[in-house]
Amino acid sequence: LPVECHPWEPFIPTGAKILIMGTFPPGNHRWSMDFYYPNRTNDFWFVMGHIFLGDRYALYDRQAKKFDPDAIKRLMAEKHIALSDTARKVRRLKGNASDKFLEILEPVPLHDLLAQMPDCHSVATTGEKAAGVIASITGTSVPKMGDMVTAPDCLEIWRMPSTSRAYPLALEKKAEYYAAMFRHVGLL
């Protein structure tokens, strides 16, 4: 099976206070933009629009049926939210985007990444597989969904619900979990 390398560099705005991490992007045939959470059937940017802009479609062009990466990057920079994924190299065991069939060959160098963000003391994972990767890197347990654990270096590690539509939770409920975390971190 082919090895895939992550297509993007981490997004690290000045003064980043939290690093949000998924597992790995879907195949590029699913992208509506060339940036994190590119699949228009993923709720991540709808959740961010709902929380920060009061409109789930604020970062989505309904007519073109794609996200607005410039508006997304501006919002993430304004809110001091960094983005990366937990895997740098993977194999898709079934040829799809499911985390269940994703073999992680090389995890992200988390501590090197965090060294670039001196104001960042929180990492949030979007789903169970990403949470497991971060737990293995930090030597912590996997938090319950919507909860956090603290690593020995005082880093808060949050596990948020997956924003995949395959995860059976309404967008508004997903947004409640993310909003609670953002309030705790001081971004809301």
Short mmCIF file of C-alpha atoms in Angstrom, two decimals:
data_model
loop_
_atom_site.label_atom_id
_atom_site.label_comp_id
_atom_site.label_asym_id
_atom_site.label_seq_id
_atom_site.Cartn_x
_atom_site.Cartn_y
_atom_site.Cartn_z
CA LEU A 1 0.00 0.00 0.00
CA PRO A 2 1.26 3.50 -0.78
CA VAL A 3 2.62 5.79 1.92
CA GLU A 4 1.05 9.24 2.07
CA CYS A 5 2.84 12.29 3.47
CA HIS A 6 0.88 15.11 5.03
CA PRO A 7 0.14 17.78 2.39
CA TRP A 8 0.36 20.88 4.61
CA GLU A 9 2.66 22.54 7.07
CA PRO A 10 1.19 23.19 10.53
CA PHE A 11 -0.76 26.45 10.73
CA ILE A 12 0.78 28.45 13.59
CA PRO A 13 -0.52 31.98 14.04
CA THR A 14 1.29 34.50 16.23
CA GLY A 15 0.36 34.06 19.87
CA ALA A 16 -1.25 30.62 19.38
CA LYS A 17 -2.91 29.53 22.63
CA ILE A 18 -4.30 26.15 21.55
CA LEU A 19 -3.30 23.54 18.99
CA ILE A 20 -6.18 21.62 17.44
CA MET A 21 -5.20 18.29 15.90
CA GLY A 22 -7.06 15.82 13.74
CA THR A 23 -5.54 12.60 12.46
CA PHE A 24 -4.90 13.07 8.71
CA PRO A 25 -6.75 14.66 5.76
CA PRO A 26 -8.96 12.60 3.48
CA GLY A 27 -7.83 11.85 -0.06
CA ASN A 28 -7.56 15.01 -2.15
CA HIS A 29 -10.57 13.98 -4.28
CA ARG A 30 -12.63 14.92 -1.16
CA TRP A 31 -11.14 18.40 -0.72
CA SER A 32 -13.10 21.61 -1.19
CA MET A 33 -9.98 23.64 -0.34
CA ASP A 34 -6.26 23.15 0.18
CA PHE A 35 -6.23 23.47 4.00
CA TYR A 36 -7.10 21.58 7.18
CA TYR A 37 -10.54 19.92 7.39
CA PRO A 38 -11.05 20.31 3.62
CA ASN A 39 -13.99 17.93 3.22
CA ARG A 40 -17.25 19.87 3.00
CA THR A 41 -19.02 16.95 4.69
CA ASN A 42 -16.87 17.44 7.80
CA ASP A 43 -18.47 19.68 10.43
CA PHE A 44 -15.28 21.30 11.77
CA TRP A 45 -15.58 24.66 9.96
CA PHE A 46 -19.36 24.68 10.45
CA VAL A 47 -18.74 24.26 14.21
CA MET A 48 -16.16 27.09 14.20
CA GLY A 49 -18.53 29.38 12.27
CA HIS A 50 -21.34 28.56 14.70
CA ILE A 51 -19.21 29.23 17.80
CA PHE A 52 -17.22 32.28 16.76
CA LEU A 53 -19.41 33.97 14.15
CA GLY A 54 -22.92 32.87 15.14
CA ASP A 55 -23.51 31.31 11.72
CA ARG A 56 -22.59 27.76 10.84
CA TYR A 57 -22.21 28.80 7.16
CA ALA A 58 -20.02 31.87 7.82
CA LEU A 59 -16.88 30.10 6.50
CA TYR A 60 -18.65 28.25 3.68
CA ASP A 61 -19.69 29.48 0.24
CA ARG A 62 -22.98 27.67 -0.35
CA GLN A 63 -23.12 28.58 -4.03
CA ALA A 64 -19.61 27.29 -4.79
CA LYS A 65 -20.02 24.45 -2.25
CA LYS A 66 -16.63 25.02 -0.68
CA PHE A 67 -15.00 26.59 2.33
CA ASP A 68 -13.27 29.98 2.25
CA PRO A 69 -9.65 29.26 3.31
CA ASP A 70 -8.75 32.96 3.56
CA ALA A 71 -11.63 33.67 5.97
CA ILE A 72 -10.74 30.52 7.92
CA LYS A 73 -7.09 31.49 8.28
CA ARG A 74 -8.04 35.03 9.38
CA LEU A 75 -10.41 33.66 12.03
CA MET A 76 -7.88 31.12 13.32
CA ALA A 77 -5.17 33.82 13.51
CA GLU A 78 -7.55 36.24 15.26
CA LYS A 79 -8.55 33.57 17.80
CA HIS A 80 -4.93 32.32 18.23
CA ILE A 81 -5.79 28.77 17.18
CA ALA A 82 -3.05 26.63 15.61
CA LEU A 83 -3.81 23.59 13.46
CA SER A 84 -1.91 20.42 12.69
CA ASP A 85 -2.63 16.73 12.42
CA THR A 86 -1.25 13.96 14.57
CA ALA A 87 0.16 11.94 11.65
CA ARG A 88 2.87 13.01 9.20
CA LYS A 89 2.94 9.74 7.21
CA VAL A 90 0.18 7.13 6.88
CA ARG A 91 -1.11 4.16 4.92
CA ARG A 92 -4.81 3.87 4.13
CA LEU A 93 -5.60 0.20 4.72
CA LYS A 94 -9.01 0.40 2.99
CA GLY A 95 -8.42 3.36 0.66
CA ASN A 96 -10.84 5.66 2.51
CA ALA A 97 -10.65 8.47 5.07
CA SER A 98 -11.75 6.40 8.06
CA ASP A 99 -9.41 6.67 11.05
CA LYS A 100 -10.25 3.05 11.82
CA PHE A 101 -8.35 1.97 8.69
CA LEU A 102 -5.49 4.46 8.91
CA GLU A 103 -2.06 3.12 9.82
CA ILE A 104 0.12 5.87 11.27
CA LEU A 105 3.70 5.39 10.17
CA GLU A 106 5.11 8.65 11.51
CA PRO A 107 3.42 10.76 14.18
CA VAL A 108 3.87 14.51 14.34
CA PRO A 109 6.91 15.73 16.34
CA LEU A 110 4.58 17.28 18.93
CA HIS A 111 7.21 18.76 21.25
CA ASP A 112 9.08 20.38 18.33
CA LEU A 113 5.78 21.85 17.17
CA LEU A 114 4.87 23.17 20.62
CA ALA A 115 8.35 24.71 20.96
CA GLN A 116 7.29 27.10 18.15
CA MET A 117 4.28 28.23 20.23
CA PRO A 118 5.43 29.57 23.61
CA ASP A 119 1.89 30.74 24.54
CA CYS A 120 0.28 27.39 23.76
CA HIS A 121 -0.54 25.28 26.80
CA SER A 122 -3.45 23.26 25.38
CA VAL A 123 -3.78 20.61 22.69
CA ALA A 124 -7.19 19.47 21.50
CA THR A 125 -7.76 16.36 19.42
CA THR A 126 -10.73 15.93 17.13
CA GLY A 127 -11.57 12.31 17.64
CA GLU A 128 -10.47 9.09 19.27
CA LYS A 129 -7.56 8.08 17.01
CA ALA A 130 -5.93 11.52 17.25
CA ALA A 131 -6.40 11.40 21.04
CA GLY A 132 -4.64 8.03 21.15
CA VAL A 133 -1.68 9.33 19.15
CA ILE A 134 -1.24 12.33 21.45
CA ALA A 135 -1.60 10.14 24.55
CA SER A 136 1.18 7.87 23.27
CA ILE A 137 3.46 10.85 22.56
CA THR A 138 2.84 12.53 25.94
CA GLY A 139 2.59 9.40 28.09
CA THR A 140 -0.88 10.37 29.29
CA SER A 141 -4.17 8.53 29.27
CA VAL A 142 -6.76 9.21 26.59
CA PRO A 143 -9.28 11.66 28.08
CA LYS A 144 -12.99 10.99 27.96
CA MET A 145 -14.74 12.78 25.12
CA GLY A 146 -15.15 16.45 26.04
CA ASP A 147 -12.67 16.21 28.89
CA MET A 148 -8.95 16.82 29.40
CA VAL A 149 -5.93 15.40 31.14
CA THR A 150 -2.80 17.25 32.19
CA ALA A 151 0.61 16.05 31.03
CA PRO A 152 3.61 16.19 33.43
CA ASP A 153 4.78 19.42 31.72
CA CYS A 154 1.38 21.03 32.56
CA LEU A 155 0.14 20.76 28.98
CA GLU A 156 -3.65 20.35 28.89
CA ILE A 157 -4.73 17.64 26.46
CA TRP A 158 -8.38 17.74 25.39
CA ARG A 159 -10.38 15.15 23.49
CA MET A 160 -13.17 16.69 21.49
CA PRO A 161 -15.85 14.89 19.53
CA SER A 162 -15.00 13.98 15.98
CA THR A 163 -16.35 16.49 13.50
CA SER A 164 -16.84 13.77 10.90
CA ARG A 165 -20.46 13.38 9.90
CA ALA A 166 -19.96 9.67 10.55
CA TYR A 167 -19.81 10.56 14.26
CA PRO A 168 -23.47 10.52 15.36
CA LEU A 169 -23.78 13.82 17.23
CA ALA A 170 -25.66 16.92 16.09
CA LEU A 171 -23.54 19.89 15.04
CA GLU A 172 -24.95 22.02 17.87
CA LYS A 173 -23.96 19.36 20.43
CA LYS A 174 -20.44 19.15 18.97
CA ALA A 175 -20.27 22.95 19.17
CA GLU A 176 -21.21 22.86 22.88
CA TYR A 177 -18.18 20.66 23.64
CA TYR A 178 -15.82 22.88 21.62
CA ALA A 179 -17.25 26.10 23.11
CA ALA A 180 -16.74 24.79 26.67
CA MET A 181 -13.11 24.03 25.86
CA PHE A 182 -12.58 27.46 24.26
CA ARG A 183 -14.09 29.13 27.34
CA HIS A 184 -11.71 27.18 29.60
CA VAL A 185 -8.72 28.19 27.46
CA GLY A 186 -9.89 31.85 27.44
CA LEU A 187 -10.82 32.18 23.78
CA LEU A 188 -14.53 32.75 24.41
#
